[in-house]
Amino acid sequence: MVNFYIKTYGCQANVADSQAISNFLEELNCKEVKGEIGADLILINTCAIREKAEQKVYSYIGGLIKLKEKNPHLKIIIVGCIATYRKKEFYSRFPSINFVSGAKENKKILLDKLIDLVVSLQTRKQIFSLNNNKNVSIGKFSLELGGLKKEQKLLKQSFINIMTGCNNFCSYCIVPFTRGREISYSSEKIIEKIKMDVNLGAKEITLLGQNVNSYKDPKNNLNFAQLLEKVANIKGDFWVRFMSPHPKDMTLDVIKMIAKYKDKLCPFIHHPLQSGSNNILKAMKREYTVEKYLKQIEWIHKFLPMATISTDIIVGFPGETEDDFRKTMDVIQGVKFDNIFSFIYSPRKYTKAALLKDNCSYEEKQKRLDVLQKRQVVIARSKNETYIGKTLKCLVEKRTTNGKLLARSAGNHRILFNGKDSIIDTFVNIKVKSAGAVNLTGSLN
């Protein structure tokens, strides 16, 4: 039997892609292992969103090349966003790599190559369990949607791509260049895939897209709110999340749909702000204003008063002044986000922002980031303390290294508590006893 290992970097869309590839390899009678040692085939799913992520990939591949020197039969494949624009460099820098496939390339080519490599590895091992050898049918497989890994041992999370690519071309973002223009997938196939994963035991479905608000079924023009309703009406004991909306295209019907089906559609919205300054938003080509964004926050508070809201903030974008940063802090203080993912701006090749003049030092950017993150710790702790004494429905994920069980609420709160392993992958009610900036603690109710 051929053993494989998949190393995944980056966003949940990459997780979905890796899950689909894993499913395909298992259909070829391969076995997924937990680490590089003992693997016959290693696949690296790369992320290009920030320079630091790209550096990690190169470092990791360098280690694999040393591993291949000890095991010349090891096969190495690189896929994902970096592979889109670094293909020639990967081949020239690491000649022993077997195959490179970018995120927007024809997926059938990747499937064919996987079959070729598995056949060659099985031949070397004198194992011929591959269905019809090279003639295995790939017609029923889709690497687009992703989904649940069939042999997943921990939390039954299914990440499903409802679309790929992006048409927005934000000045800092490389996604349109690595994943291509926006394409929505068939709602019929999405619903079919969700039903399949629910039957396999999925407890949490996450619908993914670079801009889910612009989803439109290619056959019947079904929009995102209508897709959410179809998903919410699927029978089964599961709940649904989605990532990520774009403020440019957020519509009130999406918020109202979550309110209508709040027991199935989690009242948690990740709503990327990026900056609280209209000048910086314009330079970012985000195509919305702070005022429009705050109006959407009002919608959420009105129709989903129980909802939690997280956001993304880029600090130190080229041209950001102290006044621009202050305006961002004003929005943060006013909205009081439950969680913020904040980063110092990272210039990416091909993007327009990489050509902009930047007069702000790295030290100043780091100082601003520290101010923002320290303020968010205070806000998050204050928000979390409001849940003390309340009982939350949660999905139990795993046992942590400190011996506690970890669960997440519908609002995406992390809750630590004592319990038996038998309740992992199940929904439970937990009464919150205490709260910090990151975790809540509680007990089974």
Coordinates of N, CA, C and O in Angstrom, one line a residue, residues 57-185:
V57 N 7.1 27.7 3.2 CA 7.0 26.7 2.2 C 8.4 26.3 1.6 O 8.8 25.1 1.5
Y58 N 9.2 27.3 1.3 CA 10.6 27.0 0.7 C 11.4 26.2 1.8 O 12.2 25.3 1.4
S59 N 11.3 26.7 3.0 CA 12.1 26.0 4.1 C 11.6 24.5 4.2 O 12.5 23.6 4.4
Y60 N 10.3 24.3 4.2 CA 9.8 23.0 4.3 C 10.3 22.1 3.2 O 10.7 20.9 3.4
I61 N 10.2 22.6 2.0 CA 10.6 21.8 0.8 C 12.1 21.5 0.9 O 12.5 20.3 0.5
G62 N 12.9 22.4 1.4 CA 14.3 22.1 1.5 C 14.5 20.9 2.4 O 15.4 20.1 2.1
G63 N 13.8 20.8 3.5 CA 13.9 19.7 4.4 C 13.5 18.4 3.7 O 14.1 17.3 3.9
L64 N 12.5 18.5 2.9 CA 12.0 17.3 2.1 C 13.0 16.8 1.1 O 13.2 15.5 0.9
I65 N 13.8 17.7 0.5 CA 14.8 17.3 -0.4 C 15.9 16.5 0.3 O 16.4 15.5 -0.3
K66 N 16.2 16.8 1.5 CA 17.2 16.1 2.3 C 16.6 14.7 2.6 O 17.3 13.7 2.6
L67 N 15.3 14.6 2.9 CA 14.6 13.3 3.1 C 14.6 12.5 1.9 O 14.8 11.2 2.0
K68 N 14.5 13.1 0.7 CA 14.5 12.3 -0.5 C 15.8 11.8 -0.9 O 16.0 10.7 -1.5
E69 N 16.9 12.4 -0.4 CA 18.2 11.9 -0.6 C 18.4 10.6 0.1 O 19.1 9.7 -0.4
K70 N 17.7 10.4 1.2 CA 17.8 9.1 2.0 C 16.8 8.1 1.4 O 17.0 6.9 1.5
N71 N 15.7 8.6 0.7 CA 14.7 7.7 0.2 C 14.4 8.2 -1.3 O 13.5 9.0 -1.5
P72 N 15.2 7.8 -2.2 CA 15.1 8.3 -3.6 C 13.8 7.9 -4.3 O 13.4 8.5 -5.3
H73 N 13.0 7.0 -3.7 CA 11.7 6.6 -4.3 C 10.6 7.6 -3.8 O 9.5 7.5 -4.3
L74 N 10.9 8.4 -2.9 CA 9.9 9.4 -2.4 C 9.4 10.3 -3.5 O 10.2 10.8 -4.3
K75 N 8.1 10.5 -3.6 CA 7.5 11.4 -4.7 C 7.1 12.7 -4.0 O 6.4 12.6 -2.9
I76 N 7.4 13.8 -4.6 CA 7.0 15.1 -4.0 C 6.2 15.9 -5.0 O 6.7 16.1 -6.1
I77 N 5.0 16.4 -4.6 CA 4.2 17.2 -5.4 C 3.9 18.5 -4.7 O 3.6 18.5 -3.5
I78 N 3.9 19.6 -5.5 CA 3.6 20.9 -5.0 C 2.4 21.4 -5.7 O 2.3 21.5 -6.9
V79 N 1.3 21.9 -4.9 CA 0.1 22.4 -5.5 C -0.2 23.7 -4.8 O 0.5 24.2 -3.9
G80 N -1.3 24.4 -5.3 CA -1.8 25.6 -4.6 C -1.3 26.9 -5.2 O -0.8 26.9 -6.3
C81 N -1.4 27.9 -4.4 CA -1.3 29.3 -4.9 C 0.1 29.6 -5.3 O 0.3 30.2 -6.4
I82 N 1.1 29.3 -4.5 CA 2.5 29.6 -4.9 C 2.9 28.9 -6.1 O 3.6 29.4 -7.0
A83 N 2.4 27.6 -6.3 CA 2.7 26.8 -7.4 C 2.2 27.5 -8.7 O 2.7 27.2 -9.8
T84 N 1.2 28.4 -8.6 CA 0.7 29.0 -9.8 C 1.8 29.9 -10.5 O 1.9 29.9 -11.7
Y85 N 2.5 30.7 -9.7 CA 3.5 31.6 -10.3 C 4.9 31.3 -10.0 O 5.8 32.1 -10.4
R86 N 5.2 30.2 -9.2 CA 6.6 29.9 -9.0 C 6.9 28.5 -9.6 O 7.9 27.9 -9.2
K87 N 6.1 28.0 -10.5 CA 6.3 26.7 -11.0 C 7.8 26.5 -11.6 O 8.5 25.5 -11.2
K88 N 8.2 27.4 -12.5 CA 9.5 27.2 -13.1 C 10.6 27.3 -12.0 O 11.6 26.6 -12.1
E89 N 10.4 28.2 -11.0 CA 11.4 28.3 -10.0 C 11.5 27.0 -9.1 O 12.6 26.6 -8.7
F90 N 10.3 26.4 -8.8 CA 10.3 25.2 -8.1 C 11.1 24.1 -8.8 O 11.9 23.4 -8.2
Y91 N 10.9 24.0 -10.1 CA 11.5 22.9 -10.9 C 13.0 23.2 -10.9 O 13.8 22.2 -10.8
S92 N 13.4 24.4 -11.1 CA 14.8 24.7 -11.3 C 15.6 24.7 -9.9 O 16.7 24.2 -9.9
R93 N 14.9 25.1 -8.9 CA 15.6 25.2 -7.5 C 15.6 23.8 -6.9 O 16.5 23.5 -6.2
F94 N 14.5 23.0 -7.2 CA 14.4 21.6 -6.6 C 14.2 20.6 -7.7 O 13.0 20.2 -7.9
P95 N 15.2 20.2 -8.4 CA 15.1 19.3 -9.6 C 14.4 18.0 -9.2 O 13.9 17.3 -10.1
S96 N 14.5 17.6 -8.0 CA 14.0 16.3 -7.6 C 12.5 16.3 -7.3 O 11.9 15.2 -7.0
I97 N 11.9 17.5 -7.4 CA 10.4 17.5 -7.3 C 9.8 16.8 -8.5 O 10.2 17.0 -9.6
N98 N 8.7 16.0 -8.2 CA 8.1 15.2 -9.3 C 7.0 16.0 -10.1 O 6.9 15.7 -11.3
F99 N 6.3 16.9 -9.4 CA 5.2 17.6 -10.2 C 4.8 18.8 -9.4 O 4.8 18.9 -8.2
V100 N 4.5 19.9 -10.2 CA 4.0 21.1 -9.7 C 2.7 21.5 -10.4 O 2.7 21.5 -11.7
S101 N 1.7 21.8 -9.7 CA 0.4 22.2 -10.3 C -0.2 23.4 -9.6 O -0.5 23.3 -8.4
G102 N -0.4 24.5 -10.3 CA -1.0 25.7 -9.7 C -2.4 25.6 -9.4 O -3.1 24.7 -9.9
A103 N -2.9 26.5 -8.6 CA -4.3 26.5 -8.1 C -5.3 26.6 -9.2 O -6.4 26.1 -9.1
K104 N -5.0 27.3 -10.3 CA -6.0 27.5 -11.3 C -5.8 26.7 -12.5 O -6.4 26.9 -13.6
E105 N -4.9 25.6 -12.4 CA -4.7 24.7 -13.5 C -5.8 23.7 -13.6 O -6.5 23.4 -12.6
N106 N -5.9 23.0 -14.7 CA -6.9 21.9 -14.9 C -6.6 20.8 -13.9 O -5.6 20.2 -13.9
K107 N -7.7 20.5 -13.1 CA -7.5 19.6 -12.0 C -7.4 18.1 -12.5 O -6.8 17.3 -11.9
K108 N -7.9 17.9 -13.7 CA -7.8 16.5 -14.3 C -6.3 16.2 -14.5 O -5.9 15.0 -14.4
I109 N -5.5 17.2 -14.9 CA -4.1 16.9 -15.1 C -3.4 16.4 -13.8 O -2.6 15.5 -13.8
L110 N -3.8 17.1 -12.7 CA -3.3 16.6 -11.4 C -3.8 15.2 -11.0 O -3.0 14.4 -10.5
L111 N -5.0 14.9 -11.3 CA -5.5 13.6 -11.0 C -4.8 12.5 -11.8 O -4.4 11.5 -11.3
D112 N -4.6 12.8 -13.1 CA -3.8 11.9 -13.9 C -2.4 11.6 -13.4 O -1.9 10.5 -13.4
K113 N -1.8 12.7 -12.9 CA -0.4 12.6 -12.4 C -0.4 11.8 -11.1 O 0.5 11.0 -10.9
L114 N -1.4 12.0 -10.3 CA -1.4 11.3 -9.0 C -1.6 9.8 -9.3 O -0.9 8.9 -8.7
I115 N -2.4 9.4 -10.3 CA -2.6 8.0 -10.7 C -1.2 7.5 -11.2 O -0.8 6.4 -10.8
D116 N -0.5 8.2 -12.0 CA 0.8 7.8 -12.6 C 1.7 7.5 -11.4 O 2.4 6.5 -11.4
L117 N 1.8 8.4 -10.5 CA 2.8 8.3 -9.4 C 2.4 7.1 -8.5 O 3.3 6.3 -8.0
V118 N 1.1 6.9 -8.2 CA 0.7 5.8 -7.4 C 1.0 4.5 -8.0 O 1.4 3.5 -7.4
V119 N 0.7 4.4 -9.3 CA 1.0 3.2 -10.1 C 2.5 2.8 -10.0 O 2.9 1.7 -9.8
S120 N 3.3 3.8 -10.2 CA 4.8 3.6 -10.2 C 5.2 3.2 -8.8 O 6.1 2.3 -8.7
L121 N 4.7 3.8 -7.8 CA 5.0 3.4 -6.4 C 4.5 2.0 -6.1 O 5.2 1.2 -5.4
Q122 N 3.3 1.7 -6.5 CA 2.8 0.3 -6.2 C 3.6 -0.7 -7.0 O 3.8 -1.8 -6.5
T123 N 4.0 -0.4 -8.2 CA 4.8 -1.3 -8.9 C 6.1 -1.6 -8.2 O 6.6 -2.8 -8.1
R124 N 6.7 -0.5 -7.7 CA 8.0 -0.7 -7.0 C 7.8 -1.6 -5.7 O 8.6 -2.4 -5.4
K125 N 6.6 -1.4 -5.1 CA 6.3 -2.2 -3.9 C 5.7 -3.6 -4.2 O 5.4 -4.3 -3.3
Q126 N 5.5 -3.8 -5.5 CA 4.9 -5.1 -5.9 C 3.5 -5.2 -5.3 O 3.1 -6.3 -4.9
I127 N 2.8 -4.1 -5.3 CA 1.4 -4.2 -4.9 C 0.5 -3.7 -6.0 O 0.8 -2.6 -6.6
F128 N -0.5 -4.4 -6.4 CA -1.3 -4.1 -7.5 C -2.8 -4.0 -7.2 O -3.6 -4.5 -7.8
S129 N -3.0 -3.2 -6.1 CA -4.4 -3.1 -5.6 C -5.2 -2.0 -6.2 O -6.3 -1.8 -6.0
L130 N -4.5 -1.2 -7.1 CA -5.2 0.0 -7.7 C -6.3 -0.5 -8.6 O -6.1 -1.4 -9.4
N131 N -7.4 0.1 -8.4 CA -8.6 -0.3 -9.2 C -8.3 -0.2 -10.7 O -8.1 0.9 -11.3
N132 N -8.3 -1.4 -11.4 CA -8.0 -1.4 -12.8 C -6.7 -0.7 -13.2 O -6.5 -0.3 -14.3
N133 N -5.7 -0.7 -12.2 CA -4.4 0.0 -12.5 C -4.6 1.4 -13.0 O -5.4 2.2 -12.5
K134 N -4.0 1.7 -14.2 CA -4.0 3.0 -14.8 C -5.4 3.4 -15.3 O -5.7 4.6 -15.5
N135 N -6.3 2.5 -15.4 CA -7.6 2.7 -16.0 C -8.7 3.2 -15.0 O -9.8 3.2 -15.3
V136 N -8.3 3.5 -13.8 CA -9.2 4.0 -12.8 C -10.0 5.2 -13.3 O -9.5 6.1 -14.0
S137 N -11.3 5.2 -13.1 CA -12.2 6.3 -13.6 C -12.1 7.4 -12.7 O -12.2 7.3 -11.5
I138 N -11.8 8.6 -13.2 CA -11.8 9.8 -12.4 C -13.0 10.7 -12.7 O -13.1 11.8 -12.2
G139 N -13.9 10.2 -13.5 CA -15.1 11.1 -13.9 C -15.9 11.5 -12.7 O -16.5 12.6 -12.7
K140 N -16.0 10.7 -11.7 CA -16.9 11.0 -10.5 C -16.2 11.9 -9.5 O -16.8 12.4 -8.5
F141 N -14.9 12.1 -9.6 CA -14.2 12.9 -8.6 C -14.1 14.4 -9.0 O -14.0 14.7 -10.1
S142 N -14.2 15.2 -7.9 CA -14.1 16.6 -8.1 C -13.1 17.2 -7.0 O -13.3 16.9 -5.8
L143 N -12.1 17.8 -7.5 CA -11.2 18.5 -6.5 C -11.7 19.9 -6.2 O -11.1 20.6 -5.4
E144 N -12.7 20.3 -6.9 CA -13.2 21.7 -6.7 C -13.9 21.9 -5.3 O -13.6 22.8 -4.6
L145 N -14.9 21.0 -5.0 CA -15.7 21.3 -3.9 C -15.1 21.0 -2.5 O -15.3 21.7 -1.5
G146 N -14.2 20.0 -2.5 CA -13.6 19.6 -1.2 C -14.5 18.8 -0.5 O -15.1 17.9 -1.0
G147 N -14.6 19.0 0.9 CA -15.5 18.2 1.7 C -14.9 17.5 2.8 O -13.8 17.8 3.3
L148 N -15.5 16.4 3.3 CA -15.1 15.7 4.5 C -14.1 14.6 4.1 O -14.3 13.9 3.1
K149 N -13.0 14.5 4.9 CA -12.1 13.4 4.7 C -12.8 12.1 5.2 O -13.2 12.1 6.4
K150 N -12.9 11.1 4.4 CA -13.6 9.9 4.8 C -13.2 9.2 6.1 O -13.9 8.7 6.8
E151 N -11.9 9.2 6.3 CA -11.3 8.6 7.4 C -11.0 9.5 8.6 O -10.1 9.2 9.4
Q152 N -11.6 10.7 8.5 CA -11.2 11.7 9.5 C -11.6 11.2 10.9 O -12.7 10.8 11.2
K153 N -10.6 11.3 11.8 CA -10.8 10.7 13.2 C -11.3 11.7 14.2 O -11.9 11.3 15.2
L154 N -10.9 13.0 14.0 CA -11.3 14.0 14.9 C -12.6 14.6 14.5 O -13.5 14.0 14.0
L155 N -12.8 15.9 14.8 CA -14.0 16.6 14.5 C -14.4 16.4 13.1 O -13.6 16.6 12.2
K156 N -15.7 16.1 12.9 CA -16.2 15.9 11.5 C -16.5 17.3 10.9 O -17.6 17.7 10.8
Q157 N -15.5 18.0 10.5 CA -15.6 19.2 9.8 C -15.5 19.1 8.3 O -14.6 18.4 7.8
S158 N -16.4 19.6 7.6 CA -16.4 19.6 6.1 C -16.2 21.0 5.6 O -17.1 21.9 5.8
F159 N -15.2 21.2 4.8 CA -14.9 22.5 4.2 C -15.2 22.4 2.7 O -14.6 21.6 2.0
I160 N -16.2 23.1 2.2 CA -16.7 23.0 0.9 C -16.6 24.3 0.1 O -17.2 25.3 0.5
N161 N -15.8 24.3 -1.0 CA -15.7 25.4 -1.8 C -17.0 25.6 -2.6 O -17.3 24.7 -3.4
I162 N -17.7 26.7 -2.5 CA -18.9 27.0 -3.3 C -18.5 27.8 -4.5 O -19.3 27.9 -5.5
M163 N -17.2 28.2 -4.6 CA -16.7 29.0 -5.7 C -15.2 29.1 -5.6 O -14.6 28.7 -4.6
T164 N -14.6 29.6 -6.6 CA -13.1 29.8 -6.6 C -12.8 31.1 -7.3 O -13.6 31.6 -8.1
G165 N -11.6 31.6 -7.1 CA -11.1 32.8 -7.7 C -11.8 34.1 -7.2 O -12.6 34.0 -6.2
C166 N -11.4 35.2 -7.8 CA -12.0 36.5 -7.3 C -11.9 37.5 -8.4 O -10.9 37.5 -9.2
N167 N -12.9 38.4 -8.5 CA -12.9 39.4 -9.5 C -12.6 40.8 -9.0 O -12.7 41.8 -9.7
N168 N -12.3 40.9 -7.7 CA -12.2 42.2 -7.1 C -10.9 42.9 -7.3 O -10.8 44.1 -7.3
F169 N -9.8 42.2 -7.3 CA -8.4 42.8 -7.5 C -8.1 43.8 -6.5 O -7.7 44.9 -6.9
C170 N -8.4 43.5 -5.2 CA -7.9 44.5 -4.2 C -6.4 44.7 -4.4 O -5.7 43.7 -4.8
S171 N -5.9 45.9 -4.2 CA -4.5 46.2 -4.6 C -3.5 45.4 -3.9 O -2.3 45.4 -4.4
Y172 N -3.8 44.8 -2.7 CA -2.8 44.1 -2.0 C -2.9 42.6 -2.1 O -2.0 41.9 -1.6
C173 N -3.9 42.1 -2.8 CA -4.2 40.7 -2.8 C -3.8 39.9 -4.1 O -4.0 40.4 -5.2
I174 N -3.2 38.8 -3.9 CA -2.6 38.0 -5.0 C -3.6 36.9 -5.5 O -3.4 36.3 -6.5
V175 N -4.7 36.7 -4.7 CA -5.6 35.6 -5.1 C -6.1 35.6 -6.5 O -6.1 34.6 -7.2
P176 N -6.5 36.8 -7.1 CA -7.0 36.7 -8.5 C -5.9 36.2 -9.5 O -6.2 35.7 -10.5
F177 N -4.6 36.4 -9.1 CA -3.5 35.9 -9.9 C -3.2 34.5 -9.7 O -2.6 33.8 -10.6
T178 N -3.5 33.9 -8.5 CA -3.1 32.6 -8.2 C -4.3 31.6 -8.5 O -4.1 30.5 -8.9
R179 N -5.5 32.1 -8.2 CA -6.7 31.2 -8.4 C -7.6 31.6 -9.6 O -8.5 30.9 -9.9
G180 N -7.3 32.7 -10.2 CA -8.0 33.1 -11.4 C -9.3 33.9 -11.1 O -9.5 34.3 -10.0
R181 N -10.0 34.1 -12.2 CA -11.3 34.9 -12.1 C -12.3 34.0 -11.3 O -12.3 32.8 -11.3
E182 N -13.3 34.7 -10.8 CA -14.4 34.1 -10.0 C -15.2 33.1 -10.8 O -15.7 33.5 -11.9
I183 N -15.4 32.0 -10.2 CA -16.3 30.9 -10.8 C -17.1 30.3 -9.7 O -16.6 29.9 -8.7
S184 N -18.4 30.4 -9.8 CA -19.3 29.7 -8.8 C -19.7 28.3 -9.3 O -19.8 28.1 -10.5
Y185 N -19.7 27.4 -8.3 CA -20.1 26.0 -8.6 C -21.6 25.8 -8.5 O -22.3 26.5 -7.9

